[in-house]
CSV table of C-alpha atoms and ligand atoms in Angstrom, one decimal:
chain,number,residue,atom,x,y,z
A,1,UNK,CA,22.4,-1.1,18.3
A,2,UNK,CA,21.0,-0.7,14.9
A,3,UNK,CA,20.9,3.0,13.4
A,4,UNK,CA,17.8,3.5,11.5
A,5,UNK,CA,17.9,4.0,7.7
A,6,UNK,CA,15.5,6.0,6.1
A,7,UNK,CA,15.2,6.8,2.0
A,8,UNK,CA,14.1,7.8,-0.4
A,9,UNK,CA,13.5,6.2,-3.7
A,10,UNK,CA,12.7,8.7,-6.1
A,11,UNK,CA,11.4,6.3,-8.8
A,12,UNK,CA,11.3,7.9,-12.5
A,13,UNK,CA,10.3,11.5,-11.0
A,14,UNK,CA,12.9,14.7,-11.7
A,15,UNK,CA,15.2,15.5,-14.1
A,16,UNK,CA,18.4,16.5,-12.9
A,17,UNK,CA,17.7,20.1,-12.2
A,18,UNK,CA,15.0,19.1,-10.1
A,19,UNK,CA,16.8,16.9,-8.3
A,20,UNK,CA,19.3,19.1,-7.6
A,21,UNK,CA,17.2,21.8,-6.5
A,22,UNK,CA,15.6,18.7,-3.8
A,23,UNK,CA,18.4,18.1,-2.4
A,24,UNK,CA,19.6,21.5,-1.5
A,25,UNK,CA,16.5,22.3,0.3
A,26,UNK,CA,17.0,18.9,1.8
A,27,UNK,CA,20.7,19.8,2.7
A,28,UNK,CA,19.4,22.6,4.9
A,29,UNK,CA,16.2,21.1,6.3
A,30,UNK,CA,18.6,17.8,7.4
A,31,UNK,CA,21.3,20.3,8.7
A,32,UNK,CA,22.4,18.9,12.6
A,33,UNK,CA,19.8,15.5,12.2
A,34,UNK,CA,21.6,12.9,14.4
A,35,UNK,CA,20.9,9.3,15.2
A,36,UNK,CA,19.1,8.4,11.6
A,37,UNK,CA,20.7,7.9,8.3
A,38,UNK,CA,19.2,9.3,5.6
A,39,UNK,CA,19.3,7.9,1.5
A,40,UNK,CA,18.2,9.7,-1.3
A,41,UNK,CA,17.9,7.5,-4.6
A,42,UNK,CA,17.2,9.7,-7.7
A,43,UNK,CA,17.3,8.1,-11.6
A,44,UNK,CA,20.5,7.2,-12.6
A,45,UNK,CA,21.1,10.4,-14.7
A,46,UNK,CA,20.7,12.5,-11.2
A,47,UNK,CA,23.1,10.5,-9.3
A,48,UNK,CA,26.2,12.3,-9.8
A,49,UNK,CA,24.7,16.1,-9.4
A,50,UNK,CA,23.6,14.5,-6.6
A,51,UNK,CA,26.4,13.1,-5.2
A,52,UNK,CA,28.2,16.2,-5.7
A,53,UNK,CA,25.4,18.6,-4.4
A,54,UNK,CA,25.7,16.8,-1.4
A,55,UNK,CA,29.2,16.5,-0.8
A,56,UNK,CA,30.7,16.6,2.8
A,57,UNK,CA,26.8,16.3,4.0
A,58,UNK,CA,25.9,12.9,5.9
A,59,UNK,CA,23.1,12.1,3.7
A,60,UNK,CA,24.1,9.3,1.4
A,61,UNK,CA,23.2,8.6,-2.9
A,62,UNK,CA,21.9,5.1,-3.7
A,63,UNK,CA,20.9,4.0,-7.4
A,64,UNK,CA,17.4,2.2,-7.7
A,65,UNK,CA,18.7,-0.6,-9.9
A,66,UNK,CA,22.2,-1.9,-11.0
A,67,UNK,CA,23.4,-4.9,-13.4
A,68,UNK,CA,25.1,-8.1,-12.3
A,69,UNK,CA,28.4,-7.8,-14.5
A,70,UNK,CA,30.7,-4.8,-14.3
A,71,UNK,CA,31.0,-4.0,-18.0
A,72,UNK,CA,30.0,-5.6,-21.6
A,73,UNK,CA,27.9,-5.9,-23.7
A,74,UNK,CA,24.5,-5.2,-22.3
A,75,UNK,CA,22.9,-2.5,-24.2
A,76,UNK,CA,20.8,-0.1,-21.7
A,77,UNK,CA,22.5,-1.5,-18.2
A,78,UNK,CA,24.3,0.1,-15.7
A,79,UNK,CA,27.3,-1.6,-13.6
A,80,UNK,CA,27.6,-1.4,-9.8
A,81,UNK,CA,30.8,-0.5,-10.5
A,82,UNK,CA,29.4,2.7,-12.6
A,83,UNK,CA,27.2,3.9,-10.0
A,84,UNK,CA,29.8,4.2,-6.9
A,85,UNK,CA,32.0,6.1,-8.9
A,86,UNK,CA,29.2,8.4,-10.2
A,87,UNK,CA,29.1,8.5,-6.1
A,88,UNK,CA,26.0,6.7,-4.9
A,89,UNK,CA,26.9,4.1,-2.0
A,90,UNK,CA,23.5,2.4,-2.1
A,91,UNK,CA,21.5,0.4,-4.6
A,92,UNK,CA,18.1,-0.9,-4.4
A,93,UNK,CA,17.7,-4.9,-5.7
A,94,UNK,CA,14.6,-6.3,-6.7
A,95,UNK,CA,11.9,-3.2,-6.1
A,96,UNK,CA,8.6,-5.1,-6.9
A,97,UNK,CA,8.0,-2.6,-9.5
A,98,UNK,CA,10.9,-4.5,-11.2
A,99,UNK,CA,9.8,-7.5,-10.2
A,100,UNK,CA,6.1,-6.6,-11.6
A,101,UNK,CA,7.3,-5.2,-15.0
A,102,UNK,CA,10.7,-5.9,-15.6
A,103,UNK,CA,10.6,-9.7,-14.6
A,104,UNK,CA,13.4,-9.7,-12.4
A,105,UNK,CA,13.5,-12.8,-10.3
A,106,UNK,CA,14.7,-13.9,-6.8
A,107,UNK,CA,17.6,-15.6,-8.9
A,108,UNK,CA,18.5,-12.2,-10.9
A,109,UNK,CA,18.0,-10.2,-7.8
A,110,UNK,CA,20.5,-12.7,-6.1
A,111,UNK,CA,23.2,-11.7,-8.7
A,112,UNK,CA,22.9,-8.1,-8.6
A,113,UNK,CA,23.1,-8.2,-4.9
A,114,UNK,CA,26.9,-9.9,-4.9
A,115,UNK,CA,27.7,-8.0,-8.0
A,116,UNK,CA,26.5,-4.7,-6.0
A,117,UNK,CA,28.5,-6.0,-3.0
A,118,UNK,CA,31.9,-7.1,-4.8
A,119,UNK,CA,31.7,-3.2,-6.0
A,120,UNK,CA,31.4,-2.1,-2.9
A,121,UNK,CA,28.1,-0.7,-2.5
A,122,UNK,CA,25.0,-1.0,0.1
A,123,UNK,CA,22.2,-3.4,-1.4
A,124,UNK,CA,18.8,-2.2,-0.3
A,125,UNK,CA,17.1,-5.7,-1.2
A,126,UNK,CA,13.3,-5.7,-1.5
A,127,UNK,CA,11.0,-8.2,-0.7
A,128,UNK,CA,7.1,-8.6,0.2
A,129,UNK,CA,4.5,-10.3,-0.7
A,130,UNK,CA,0.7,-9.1,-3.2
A,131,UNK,CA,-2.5,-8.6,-1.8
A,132,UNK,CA,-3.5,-12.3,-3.4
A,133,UNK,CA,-0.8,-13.7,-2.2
A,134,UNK,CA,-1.4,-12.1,1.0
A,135,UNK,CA,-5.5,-13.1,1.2
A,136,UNK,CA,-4.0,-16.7,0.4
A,137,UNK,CA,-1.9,-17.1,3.4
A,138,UNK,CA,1.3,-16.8,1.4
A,139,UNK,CA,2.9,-14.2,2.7
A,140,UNK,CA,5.6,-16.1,5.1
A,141,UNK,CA,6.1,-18.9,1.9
A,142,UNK,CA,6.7,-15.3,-0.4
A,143,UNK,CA,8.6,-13.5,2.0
A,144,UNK,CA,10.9,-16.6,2.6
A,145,UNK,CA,11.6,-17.2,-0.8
A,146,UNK,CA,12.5,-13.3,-1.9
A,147,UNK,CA,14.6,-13.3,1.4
A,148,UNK,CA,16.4,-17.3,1.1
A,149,UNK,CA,17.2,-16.9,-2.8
A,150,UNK,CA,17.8,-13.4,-3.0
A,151,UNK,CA,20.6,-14.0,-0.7
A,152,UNK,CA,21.8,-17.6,-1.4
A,153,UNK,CA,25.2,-17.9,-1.5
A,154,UNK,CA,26.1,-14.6,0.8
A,155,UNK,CA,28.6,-15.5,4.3
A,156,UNK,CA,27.7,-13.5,7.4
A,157,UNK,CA,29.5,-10.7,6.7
A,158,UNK,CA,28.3,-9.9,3.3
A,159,UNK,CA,24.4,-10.2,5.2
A,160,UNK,CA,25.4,-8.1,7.5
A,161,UNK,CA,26.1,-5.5,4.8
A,162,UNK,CA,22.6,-5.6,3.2
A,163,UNK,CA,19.7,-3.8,4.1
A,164,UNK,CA,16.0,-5.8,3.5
A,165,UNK,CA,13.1,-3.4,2.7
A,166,UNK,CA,9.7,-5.2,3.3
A,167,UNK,CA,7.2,-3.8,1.1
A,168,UNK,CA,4.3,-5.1,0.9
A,169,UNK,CA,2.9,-5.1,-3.0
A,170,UNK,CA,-0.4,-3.9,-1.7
A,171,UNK,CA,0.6,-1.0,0.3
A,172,UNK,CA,2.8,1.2,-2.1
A,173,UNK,CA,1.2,3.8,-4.2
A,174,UNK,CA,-2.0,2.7,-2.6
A,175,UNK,CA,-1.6,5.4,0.7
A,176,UNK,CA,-2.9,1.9,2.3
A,177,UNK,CA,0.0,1.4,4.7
A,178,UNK,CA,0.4,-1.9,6.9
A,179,UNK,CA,-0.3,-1.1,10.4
A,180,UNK,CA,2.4,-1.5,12.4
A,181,UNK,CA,1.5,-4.8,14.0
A,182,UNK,CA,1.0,-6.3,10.5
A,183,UNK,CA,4.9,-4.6,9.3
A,184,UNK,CA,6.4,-5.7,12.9
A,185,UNK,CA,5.0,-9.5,12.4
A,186,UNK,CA,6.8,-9.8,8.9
A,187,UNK,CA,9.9,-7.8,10.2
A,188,UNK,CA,10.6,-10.6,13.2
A,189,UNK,CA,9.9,-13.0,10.5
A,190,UNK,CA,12.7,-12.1,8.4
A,191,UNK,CA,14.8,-11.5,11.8
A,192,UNK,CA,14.0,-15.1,12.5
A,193,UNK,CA,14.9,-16.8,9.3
A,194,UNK,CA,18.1,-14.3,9.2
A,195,UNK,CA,19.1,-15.9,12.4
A,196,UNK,CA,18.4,-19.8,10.9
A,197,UNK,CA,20.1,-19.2,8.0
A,198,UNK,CA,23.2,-17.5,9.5
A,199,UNK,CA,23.2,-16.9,13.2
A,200,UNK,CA,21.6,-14.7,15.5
A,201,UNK,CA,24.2,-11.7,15.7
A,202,UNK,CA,23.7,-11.4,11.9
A,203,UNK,CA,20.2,-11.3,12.4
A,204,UNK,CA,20.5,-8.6,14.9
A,205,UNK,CA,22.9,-6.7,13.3
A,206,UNK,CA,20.4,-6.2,9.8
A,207,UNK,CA,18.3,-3.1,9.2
A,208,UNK,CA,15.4,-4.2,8.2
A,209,UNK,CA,13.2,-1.0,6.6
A,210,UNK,CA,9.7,-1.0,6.2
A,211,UNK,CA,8.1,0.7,2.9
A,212,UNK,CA,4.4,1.3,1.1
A,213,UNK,CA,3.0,4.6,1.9
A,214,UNK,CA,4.8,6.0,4.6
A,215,UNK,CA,3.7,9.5,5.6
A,216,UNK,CA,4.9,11.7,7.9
A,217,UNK,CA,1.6,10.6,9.9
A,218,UNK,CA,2.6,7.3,10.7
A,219,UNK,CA,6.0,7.0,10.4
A,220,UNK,CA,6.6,7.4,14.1
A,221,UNK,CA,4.4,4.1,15.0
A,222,UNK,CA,6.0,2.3,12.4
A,223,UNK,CA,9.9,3.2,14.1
A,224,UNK,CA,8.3,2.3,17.5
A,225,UNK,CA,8.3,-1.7,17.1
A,226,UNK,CA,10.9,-3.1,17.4
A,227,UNK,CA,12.2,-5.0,14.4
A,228,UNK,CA,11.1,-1.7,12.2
A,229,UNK,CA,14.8,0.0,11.7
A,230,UNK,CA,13.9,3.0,9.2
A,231,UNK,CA,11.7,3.5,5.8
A,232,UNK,CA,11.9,3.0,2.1
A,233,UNK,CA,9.4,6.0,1.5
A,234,UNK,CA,8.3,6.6,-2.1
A,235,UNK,CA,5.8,9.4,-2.9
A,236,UNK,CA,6.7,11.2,0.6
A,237,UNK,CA,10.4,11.2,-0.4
A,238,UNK,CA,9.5,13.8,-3.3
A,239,UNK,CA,9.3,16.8,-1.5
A,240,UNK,CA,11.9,17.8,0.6
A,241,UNK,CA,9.5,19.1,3.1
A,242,UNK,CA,7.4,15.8,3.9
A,243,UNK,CA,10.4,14.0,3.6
A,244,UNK,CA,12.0,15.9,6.9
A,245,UNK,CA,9.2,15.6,9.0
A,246,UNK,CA,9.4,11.6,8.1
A,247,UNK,CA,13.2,12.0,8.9
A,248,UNK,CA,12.8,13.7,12.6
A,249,UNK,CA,9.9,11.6,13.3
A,250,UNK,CA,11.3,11.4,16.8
A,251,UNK,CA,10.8,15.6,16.8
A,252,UNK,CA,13.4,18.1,16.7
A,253,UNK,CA,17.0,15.8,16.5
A,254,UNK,CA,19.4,18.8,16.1
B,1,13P,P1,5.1,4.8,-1.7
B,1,13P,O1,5.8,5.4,-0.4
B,1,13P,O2,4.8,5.8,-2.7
B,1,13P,O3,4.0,3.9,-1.3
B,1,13P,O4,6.2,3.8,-2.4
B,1,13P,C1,6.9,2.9,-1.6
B,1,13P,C2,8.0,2.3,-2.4
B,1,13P,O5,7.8,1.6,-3.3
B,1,13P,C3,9.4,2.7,-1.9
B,1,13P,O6,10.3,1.9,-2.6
């Protein structure tokens, strides 16, 4: 039984205050929400008000980014190691916005993923394919590679602890969301090559979210297929109010 996972990454939007003043509202509008685990990943400088804002709440911190060594001399990083104890549990590895302009590869992806596991955290690990890539029939070759490389090297276990946000390149920002059918194909895809590469109850066990312009509209399609275990939402995570009504898409949960 997989427990849906739905967050919210933030992206470079609030400053502290702001993000503070989110997460209260959220704190009361998520009051009593069963059955659905909820994420909020603000910049790196909110994580800690955060964190403590929401202390003793259910609803968990993740960072949108970490490095793969725990200390050093990396001018401008920031250790997995750093972001647990400012109190964030989850991190999110390989976003294709830092894949687009930050040239991370499935290779440095891979090594923040068992750096962001050694220290204990959740990696939230990204993958999906570009509209080219898409109109070319790529999207299985793409979506193979992000999900093989970025995590060579893990056992069973350690797969079992990661969650794998598709996100198609075309459909965030772009309020073009995949319809379901198209998000459910790539989903049992990645179920499927889970399974090859370690073994079916690791396959079953992953929550595989789906993300790119998730609304409050059609959220509730998206959750009913059945390799679709929670969201990755973006713009819709901003405001606390959209953000709940993505959260109970199932209606009232309290
Ligand atoms: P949007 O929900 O704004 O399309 O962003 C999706 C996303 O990139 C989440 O990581």
């Amino acid at each position: 039984m997989r427990i849906p996972v739905i967050a919210g990454n933030w992206k470079m939007h609030k400053t502290v205050a702001e993000a503070v003043a989110t997460v209260t509202e959220l704190k009361r509008r998520l009051a009593g929400v069963t059955g659905v685990k909820v994420v909020v990943c603000p910049p790196f400088l909110a994580i800690k008000a955060v964190a403590d804002a929401l202390g003793g709440t259910a609803i968990g911190v993740g960072a949108q980014d970490c490095f793969w060594e725990s200390f050093g001399a990396f001018t401008g990083e920031v250790s997995p190691e750093m972001i647990k104890e400012a109190g964030a549990t989850y991190v999110i590895i390989g976003h294709s916005e830092r894949r687009q302009y930050f040239h991370e590869t499935n290779e440095t992806v891979n090594k923040k993923v068992k750096k962001a596991l050694a220290a204990g955290l959740t990696p939230i690990v990204c993958v999906g394919e570009t509209l080219a890539e898409r109109e070319a029939g790529q999207t299985e070759r793409v979506v193979n590679d992000h999900v093989t490389k970025g995590l060579a090297g893990l056992n069973a276990h350690e797969v079992r602890r990661c969650i794998i946000a598709y996100e198609p390149v075309w459909a965030i920002g772009t309020g073009k969301t995949a319809t379901p059918q198209q998000a459910q194909e790539v989903h049992a895809f990645i179920r499927q090559r889970l399974a090859q590469l370690w073994d079916s109850a690791t396959a079953a066990t992953v929550i595989i979210q789906y993300g790119g312009s998730v609304k409050p509209e059609n959220i509730k399609e998206l959750m009913a297929e059945p390799d679709i275990d929670g969201a990755l939402v973006g713009g819709a995570s901003l405001e606390a109010a959209s953000f709940e009504k993505i959260v109970k898409y199932n209606g009232p949960m309290t």
